[in-house]
Amino acid sequence: MATYLLRRLLQSILTLLVISMILFGLISSVPGGIMSAYQENPDFTAEDLARLEAKYGLNDPVPVRYLKWLGNTLQGDFGNSFISKRPALEEIGDRLPNTMLLMGVMLIVTLLIAIPLGIISAIKQYTWFDHITTTLAFAGQSLPVFWFGLLLIIIFSVTLKGADGKPLLPGSGMYTLGAPFSLIDRVEHLILPVTMLAFVSAAGYMRYLRSSMLDVINEDYVRTARAKGARERVVIFKHAMRNALIPLVTLIGLDLPSLFGGALFTETIFAWPGIGRLYFTAALKTDYPVVMAVLIIYSALIILSSLLVDVIYAILDPRIRLS
Amino acid sequence: MTTLSVPAKKFRTVREQSLFLFFWMRFRRHVTAMLGGIIMLIMTVVIAFAPVFSPYDPFDQDLLNRLQPPSTEHWMGTDDLGRDMLTRILYGGRISLSVGLLAMGVSIVLGTLIGLTSGYYGGWTDSILMRITEIFLSIPRLFVLIAMGMFLRSLNLPNIQAGSFMPIAVVIGALSWMGTARLVRASTLELRGREFVQASRALGGSDARLLFMHILPNIMSPIIVSATLGLAGAIISESGLSYLGFGVQLPTPTWGNMLSNTQNQMLTAPWTAIFPGLMIFFVVIAINYLGDGLRDALDPRHIVGKK
């Protein structure tokens, strides 16, 4: 186990290094960036520009710039945002709680919907309940998520009105501007973005759980449980469901990095001040340090979580041996 | 497995026919898949003959008739520049479907080649190729697509002429081959040791012959299914990217970028936000059902009618 972990860890670091090289090469070949602001300014002469280029090290060959970037990054310095002039890491830190709130609530809602629906439709296979849920899930998986968000806004923030003549639900932001903090206000602002994400993601989880449950129901140990006369409830909840939920660990584990950046469309559409929106605006304004920082942290999280999933899976399912 | 009392050639033709019939009989019973196929067929024809179905030009602005609601003249209304929505949807469909097809093609060819090589040669080749696959699986796909879109945008490529959608399609394809590669690799590994492949090798068959005449034809089913689902995925990716402004650039219409500025018009002209998205949804669900049916019909172990 220890050698396995060590090897995987080394591999992960190598993978991350290669990814950072590729991404740095890509990002640094995009023109614009910090110089574009000065280039448009008539007060800056060609000499000034050249001096600035030298100051920012833009004349160095890409590998040299990469090594400098890597050196700084390893010390936790991702550089300053070209726009706000604040450290990129600080910008990310500011937005992280907002994204985690949105995605955390979303993940809980998703599981609360998907687990019961998936299990029930597997137990009641081919009934009307199963047909309706599978069809809905199929539709959910084919839905362009950003368009679904637009539809939600049209329906709940534009067309439908509350008793006071105001829109039924707020369609943008995280809180009402100028109002003091209140839990109700926060929840109201969460409803639409969470619905948008949870519908689509619950669809995937539900289909997965249904087929996982169907597989388990046909296993010998479930048949044995029935044969020895265990009650149906016991068979379903104790023998079948607990085993059907094991693959869910993989699914949730692989979804964990999305707590960091999984809501780009939602955050852009609902003006939610999170990482996705930060990344989107940074990309629009070619703010490389922020773009690079988000990409690297996100990649690192994805690599870490897949390592985590393999280890946890091996602990949960003794049939699996790590090698 | 078979006695060779039947002449080999004759035997093969009969078998090929029955294989297709076998597939068709099973596929036909999949109502939703048939429906998906028919929808896609109609959609393709209508989009291909767009000028026949619409008297308008997708780029012609009519500023006196901005944001008109759907009427008999403009079935889907007009957009913020007075352009006919239906016409733009038809022409946009050409781009959206072309991007989807090209991206899917790129990802299937890449995935199949990498999977075949990896599974067939094994050893170091396999290790390196699978490491590369892992690297591609470890990047946040949407975020990197946006970064690539940022890069493409900075090149200021001309964007009205035909084929301007190609770069972004290739990028989408180049970032989505990993699933296919793993699938193909696993199947190749399994087939490599089978008797008919070994027999061909013993008869002096070259690697290329073994790979493309014996192994590839036997793994076509999963490749076809993953191509179908890949097409749906590529269409969604393109629409999302173009919606954000990092995909196909305006004024060339695609279903995605037609939605770009609609959020400001939602109060006055909600139809501009509804129709393009509806098209994406219909096409993607039709393709997904098609893929579902193909998977069931192409897998002989699956009993049709019992999902």
PDB file of C-alpha atoms in Angstrom, chain A residues 79-247:
ATOM      1  CA  GLY A  79       1.618  36.359  -9.756  1.00  0.00           C
ATOM      2  CA  ASN A  80      -0.650  39.383  -9.619  1.00  0.00           C
ATOM      3  CA  SER A  81      -3.818  39.847 -11.614  1.00  0.00           C
ATOM      4  CA  PHE A  82      -3.209  42.308 -14.463  1.00  0.00           C
ATOM      5  CA  ILE A  83      -6.555  43.898 -13.772  1.00  0.00           C
ATOM      6  CA  SER A  84      -6.977  44.178 -10.024  1.00  0.00           C
ATOM      7  CA  LYS A  85      -3.189  44.096  -9.359  1.00  0.00           C
ATOM      8  CA  ARG A  86      -3.915  41.785  -6.423  1.00  0.00           C
ATOM      9  CA  PRO A  87      -2.299  38.355  -6.065  1.00  0.00           C
ATOM     10  CA  ALA A  88      -4.131  35.772  -8.182  1.00  0.00           C
ATOM     11  CA  LEU A  89      -4.291  33.434  -5.220  1.00  0.00           C
ATOM     12  CA  GLU A  90      -6.048  36.095  -3.146  1.00  0.00           C
ATOM     13  CA  GLU A  91      -8.622  36.640  -5.910  1.00  0.00           C
ATOM     14  CA  ILE A  92      -9.308  32.908  -5.940  1.00  0.00           C
ATOM     15  CA  GLY A  93      -9.485  32.743  -2.170  1.00  0.00           C
ATOM     16  CA  ASP A  94     -12.091  35.502  -2.122  1.00  0.00           C
ATOM     17  CA  ARG A  95     -14.364  33.647  -4.518  1.00  0.00           C
ATOM     18  CA  LEU A  96     -13.814  30.118  -3.230  1.00  0.00           C
ATOM     19  CA  PRO A  97     -16.374  30.194  -0.370  1.00  0.00           C
ATOM     20  CA  ASN A  98     -19.086  31.405  -2.761  1.00  0.00           C
ATOM     21  CA  THR A  99     -18.465  28.616  -5.241  1.00  0.00           C
ATOM     22  CA  MET A 100     -18.231  26.019  -2.479  1.00  0.00           C
ATOM     23  CA  LEU A 101     -21.531  27.194  -1.004  1.00  0.00           C
ATOM     24  CA  LEU A 102     -23.257  26.921  -4.377  1.00  0.00           C
ATOM     25  CA  MET A 103     -21.708  23.587  -5.318  1.00  0.00           C
ATOM     26  CA  GLY A 104     -22.020  22.118  -1.826  1.00  0.00           C
ATOM     27  CA  VAL A 105     -25.749  22.832  -1.653  1.00  0.00           C
ATOM     28  CA  MET A 106     -26.033  21.562  -5.211  1.00  0.00           C
ATOM     29  CA  LEU A 107     -24.282  18.284  -4.409  1.00  0.00           C
ATOM     30  CA  ILE A 108     -26.504  17.654  -1.376  1.00  0.00           C
ATOM     31  CA  VAL A 109     -29.679  18.406  -3.343  1.00  0.00           C
ATOM     32  CA  THR A 110     -28.452  16.184  -6.173  1.00  0.00           C
ATOM     33  CA  LEU A 111     -27.868  13.233  -3.869  1.00  0.00           C
ATOM     34  CA  LEU A 112     -31.165  13.752  -2.061  1.00  0.00           C
ATOM     35  CA  ILE A 113     -32.965  13.542  -5.399  1.00  0.00           C
ATOM     36  CA  ALA A 114     -30.844  10.975  -7.201  1.00  0.00           C
ATOM     37  CA  ILE A 115     -30.372   8.280  -4.543  1.00  0.00           C
ATOM     38  CA  PRO A 116     -34.057   7.616  -3.806  1.00  0.00           C
ATOM     39  CA  LEU A 117     -35.106   7.968  -7.445  1.00  0.00           C
ATOM     40  CA  GLY A 118     -32.339   5.701  -8.712  1.00  0.00           C
ATOM     41  CA  ILE A 119     -32.998   2.999  -6.116  1.00  0.00           C
ATOM     42  CA  ILE A 120     -36.791   3.075  -6.492  1.00  0.00           C
ATOM     43  CA  SER A 121     -36.746   2.987 -10.273  1.00  0.00           C
ATOM     44  CA  ALA A 122     -34.394   0.004 -10.180  1.00  0.00           C
ATOM     45  CA  ILE A 123     -36.610  -1.880  -7.721  1.00  0.00           C
ATOM     46  CA  LYS A 124     -39.727  -0.991  -9.682  1.00  0.00           C
ATOM     47  CA  GLN A 125     -38.140  -1.613 -13.073  1.00  0.00           C
ATOM     48  CA  TYR A 126     -40.478  -1.160 -16.083  1.00  0.00           C
ATOM     49  CA  THR A 127     -43.275   0.439 -14.057  1.00  0.00           C
ATOM     50  CA  TRP A 128     -44.637   3.874 -14.996  1.00  0.00           C
ATOM     51  CA  PHE A 129     -42.518   5.384 -12.231  1.00  0.00           C
ATOM     52  CA  ASP A 130     -39.369   3.920 -13.753  1.00  0.00           C
ATOM     53  CA  HIS A 131     -40.312   5.058 -17.252  1.00  0.00           C
ATOM     54  CA  ILE A 132     -41.014   8.626 -16.172  1.00  0.00           C
ATOM     55  CA  THR A 133     -37.845   8.994 -14.107  1.00  0.00           C
ATOM     56  CA  THR A 134     -35.589   7.435 -16.753  1.00  0.00           C
ATOM     57  CA  THR A 135     -37.093   9.635 -19.460  1.00  0.00           C
ATOM     58  CA  LEU A 136     -36.640  12.724 -17.304  1.00  0.00           C
ATOM     59  CA  ALA A 137     -33.072  11.699 -16.534  1.00  0.00           C
ATOM     60  CA  PHE A 138     -32.375  11.177 -20.206  1.00  0.00           C
ATOM     61  CA  ALA A 139     -33.773  14.613 -20.979  1.00  0.00           C
ATOM     62  CA  GLY A 140     -31.686  16.104 -18.168  1.00  0.00           C
ATOM     63  CA  GLN A 141     -28.533  14.655 -19.645  1.00  0.00           C
ATOM     64  CA  SER A 142     -29.323  16.069 -23.083  1.00  0.00           C
ATOM     65  CA  LEU A 143     -30.122  19.531 -21.787  1.00  0.00           C
ATOM     66  CA  PRO A 144     -27.661  22.322 -22.597  1.00  0.00           C
ATOM     67  CA  VAL A 145     -27.178  23.482 -19.028  1.00  0.00           C
ATOM     68  CA  PHE A 146     -26.738  27.187 -19.803  1.00  0.00           C
ATOM     69  CA  TRP A 147     -29.958  27.261 -21.802  1.00  0.00           C
ATOM     70  CA  PHE A 148     -31.797  25.612 -18.935  1.00  0.00           C
ATOM     71  CA  GLY A 149     -30.531  28.452 -16.746  1.00  0.00           C
ATOM     72  CA  LEU A 150     -31.846  31.038 -19.192  1.00  0.00           C
ATOM     73  CA  LEU A 151     -35.222  29.264 -19.219  1.00  0.00           C
ATOM     74  CA  LEU A 152     -35.367  29.280 -15.417  1.00  0.00           C
ATOM     75  CA  ILE A 153     -34.742  33.032 -15.423  1.00  0.00           C
ATOM     76  CA  ILE A 154     -37.414  33.621 -18.073  1.00  0.00           C
ATOM     77  CA  ILE A 155     -39.949  31.593 -16.109  1.00  0.00           C
ATOM     78  CA  PHE A 156     -39.202  32.490 -12.492  1.00  0.00           C
ATOM     79  CA  SER A 157     -37.585  35.932 -12.617  1.00  0.00           C
ATOM     80  CA  VAL A 158     -39.309  37.482 -15.611  1.00  0.00           C
ATOM     81  CA  THR A 159     -42.710  35.917 -16.236  1.00  0.00           C
ATOM     82  CA  LEU A 160     -43.913  34.794 -12.821  1.00  0.00           C
ATOM     83  CA  LYS A 161     -44.487  37.506 -10.228  1.00  0.00           C
ATOM     84  CA  GLY A 162     -44.839  37.220  -6.495  1.00  0.00           C
ATOM     85  CA  ALA A 163     -47.705  38.717  -4.496  1.00  0.00           C
ATOM     86  CA  ASP A 164     -45.889  42.069  -4.212  1.00  0.00           C
ATOM     87  CA  GLY A 165     -45.501  42.383  -7.976  1.00  0.00           C
ATOM     88  CA  LYS A 166     -41.773  41.698  -7.785  1.00  0.00           C
ATOM     89  CA  PRO A 167     -40.221  38.751  -9.643  1.00  0.00           C
ATOM     90  CA  LEU A 168     -40.951  35.454  -7.917  1.00  0.00           C
ATOM     91  CA  LEU A 169     -37.287  34.546  -7.506  1.00  0.00           C
ATOM     92  CA  PRO A 170     -34.128  36.613  -7.922  1.00  0.00           C
ATOM     93  CA  GLY A 171     -32.320  35.803 -11.154  1.00  0.00           C
ATOM     94  CA  SER A 172     -28.917  37.250 -10.417  1.00  0.00           C
ATOM     95  CA  GLY A 173     -26.367  37.772  -7.691  1.00  0.00           C
ATOM     96  CA  MET A 174     -25.805  36.150  -4.331  1.00  0.00           C
ATOM     97  CA  TYR A 175     -27.753  38.603  -2.176  1.00  0.00           C
ATOM     98  CA  THR A 176     -30.019  41.612  -2.547  1.00  0.00           C
ATOM     99  CA  LEU A 177     -27.859  44.686  -2.965  1.00  0.00           C
ATOM    100  CA  GLY A 178     -27.917  47.005   0.031  1.00  0.00           C
ATOM    101  CA  ALA A 179     -29.974  44.663   2.155  1.00  0.00           C
ATOM    102  CA  PRO A 180     -28.561  43.319   5.435  1.00  0.00           C
ATOM    103  CA  PHE A 181     -27.604  39.657   5.479  1.00  0.00           C
ATOM    104  CA  SER A 182     -30.513  37.312   5.931  1.00  0.00           C
ATOM    105  CA  LEU A 183     -30.693  33.584   5.513  1.00  0.00           C
ATOM    106  CA  ILE A 184     -33.993  33.756   3.605  1.00  0.00           C
ATOM    107  CA  ASP A 185     -32.487  36.177   1.111  1.00  0.00           C
ATOM    108  CA  ARG A 186     -29.470  33.910   0.588  1.00  0.00           C
ATOM    109  CA  VAL A 187     -31.666  30.844   0.116  1.00  0.00           C
ATOM    110  CA  GLU A 188     -33.871  32.694  -2.382  1.00  0.00           C
ATOM    111  CA  HIS A 189     -30.801  33.560  -4.411  1.00  0.00           C
ATOM    112  CA  LEU A 190     -29.620  29.954  -4.282  1.00  0.00           C
ATOM    113  CA  ILE A 191     -32.826  28.343  -5.563  1.00  0.00           C
ATOM    114  CA  LEU A 192     -32.493  28.978  -9.296  1.00  0.00           C
ATOM    115  CA  PRO A 193     -28.747  28.345  -9.700  1.00  0.00           C
ATOM    116  CA  VAL A 194     -28.969  25.182  -7.611  1.00  0.00           C
ATOM    117  CA  THR A 195     -31.997  23.951  -9.580  1.00  0.00           C
ATOM    118  CA  MET A 196     -30.152  24.535 -12.833  1.00  0.00           C
ATOM    119  CA  LEU A 197     -27.149  22.491 -11.755  1.00  0.00           C
ATOM    120  CA  ALA A 198     -28.882  19.849  -9.679  1.00  0.00           C
ATOM    121  CA  PHE A 199     -31.353  18.835 -12.388  1.00  0.00           C
ATOM    122  CA  VAL A 200     -28.606  18.057 -14.848  1.00  0.00           C
ATOM    123  CA  SER A 201     -26.270  16.429 -12.380  1.00  0.00           C
ATOM    124  CA  ALA A 202     -29.024  14.425 -10.632  1.00  0.00           C
ATOM    125  CA  ALA A 203     -29.907  12.996 -14.046  1.00  0.00           C
ATOM    126  CA  GLY A 204     -26.446  11.504 -14.391  1.00  0.00           C
ATOM    127  CA  TYR A 205     -26.278  10.193 -10.823  1.00  0.00           C
ATOM    128  CA  MET A 206     -29.752   8.698 -11.085  1.00  0.00           C
ATOM    129  CA  ARG A 207     -29.041   6.739 -14.258  1.00  0.00           C
ATOM    130  CA  TYR A 208     -25.791   5.490 -12.795  1.00  0.00           C
ATOM    131  CA  LEU A 209     -27.368   4.415  -9.514  1.00  0.00           C
ATOM    132  CA  ARG A 210     -30.249   2.690 -11.264  1.00  0.00           C
ATOM    133  CA  SER A 211     -27.962   0.514 -13.349  1.00  0.00           C
ATOM    134  CA  SER A 212     -25.661  -0.129 -10.412  1.00  0.00           C
ATOM    135  CA  MET A 213     -28.655  -1.226  -8.314  1.00  0.00           C
ATOM    136  CA  LEU A 214     -29.932  -3.428 -11.148  1.00  0.00           C
ATOM    137  CA  ASP A 215     -26.536  -5.130 -11.359  1.00  0.00           C
ATOM    138  CA  VAL A 216     -26.499  -5.781  -7.630  1.00  0.00           C
ATOM    139  CA  ILE A 217     -30.063  -7.109  -7.489  1.00  0.00           C
ATOM    140  CA  ASN A 218     -29.049  -9.907  -9.837  1.00  0.00           C
ATOM    141  CA  GLU A 219     -25.999 -10.877  -7.791  1.00  0.00           C
ATOM    142  CA  ASP A 220     -25.810 -14.250  -6.086  1.00  0.00           C
ATOM    143  CA  TYR A 221     -25.608 -12.805  -2.594  1.00  0.00           C
ATOM    144  CA  VAL A 222     -28.907 -10.984  -3.038  1.00  0.00           C
ATOM    145  CA  ARG A 223     -30.545 -14.126  -4.337  1.00  0.00           C
ATOM    146  CA  THR A 224     -29.105 -15.999  -1.382  1.00  0.00           C
ATOM    147  CA  ALA A 225     -30.537 -13.433   1.013  1.00  0.00           C
ATOM    148  CA  ARG A 226     -33.957 -13.877  -0.565  1.00  0.00           C
ATOM    149  CA  ALA A 227     -33.614 -17.662  -0.578  1.00  0.00           C
ATOM    150  CA  LYS A 228     -32.873 -17.824   3.114  1.00  0.00           C
ATOM    151  CA  GLY A 229     -36.101 -15.935   3.667  1.00  0.00           C
ATOM    152  CA  ALA A 230     -34.926 -12.434   4.520  1.00  0.00           C
ATOM    153  CA  ARG A 231     -37.656  -9.843   4.335  1.00  0.00           C
ATOM    154  CA  GLU A 232     -37.750  -7.707   1.178  1.00  0.00           C
ATOM    155  CA  ARG A 233     -36.893  -4.548   3.146  1.00  0.00           C
ATOM    156  CA  VAL A 234     -33.822  -6.176   4.605  1.00  0.00           C
ATOM    157  CA  VAL A 235     -32.763  -7.517   1.209  1.00  0.00           C
ATOM    158  CA  ILE A 236     -33.101  -4.126  -0.449  1.00  0.00           C
ATOM    159  CA  PHE A 237     -31.612  -1.892   2.213  1.00  0.00           C
ATOM    160  CA  LYS A 238     -29.050  -4.162   3.824  1.00  0.00           C
ATOM    161  CA  HIS A 239     -27.863  -6.414   1.041  1.00  0.00           C
ATOM    162  CA  ALA A 240     -28.534  -4.613  -2.195  1.00  0.00           C
ATOM    163  CA  MET A 241     -28.422  -0.881  -1.535  1.00  0.00           C
ATOM    164  CA  ARG A 242     -25.254  -0.840   0.505  1.00  0.00           C
ATOM    165  CA  ASN A 243     -23.394  -2.532  -2.293  1.00  0.00           C
ATOM    166  CA  ALA A 244     -25.023  -0.460  -5.003  1.00  0.00           C
ATOM    167  CA  LEU A 245     -23.848   2.699  -3.286  1.00  0.00           C
ATOM    168  CA  ILE A 246     -20.149   1.753  -3.418  1.00  0.00           C
ATOM    169  CA  PRO A 247     -19.660   2.967  -7.008  1.00  0.00           C
TER     170      PRO A 247
END
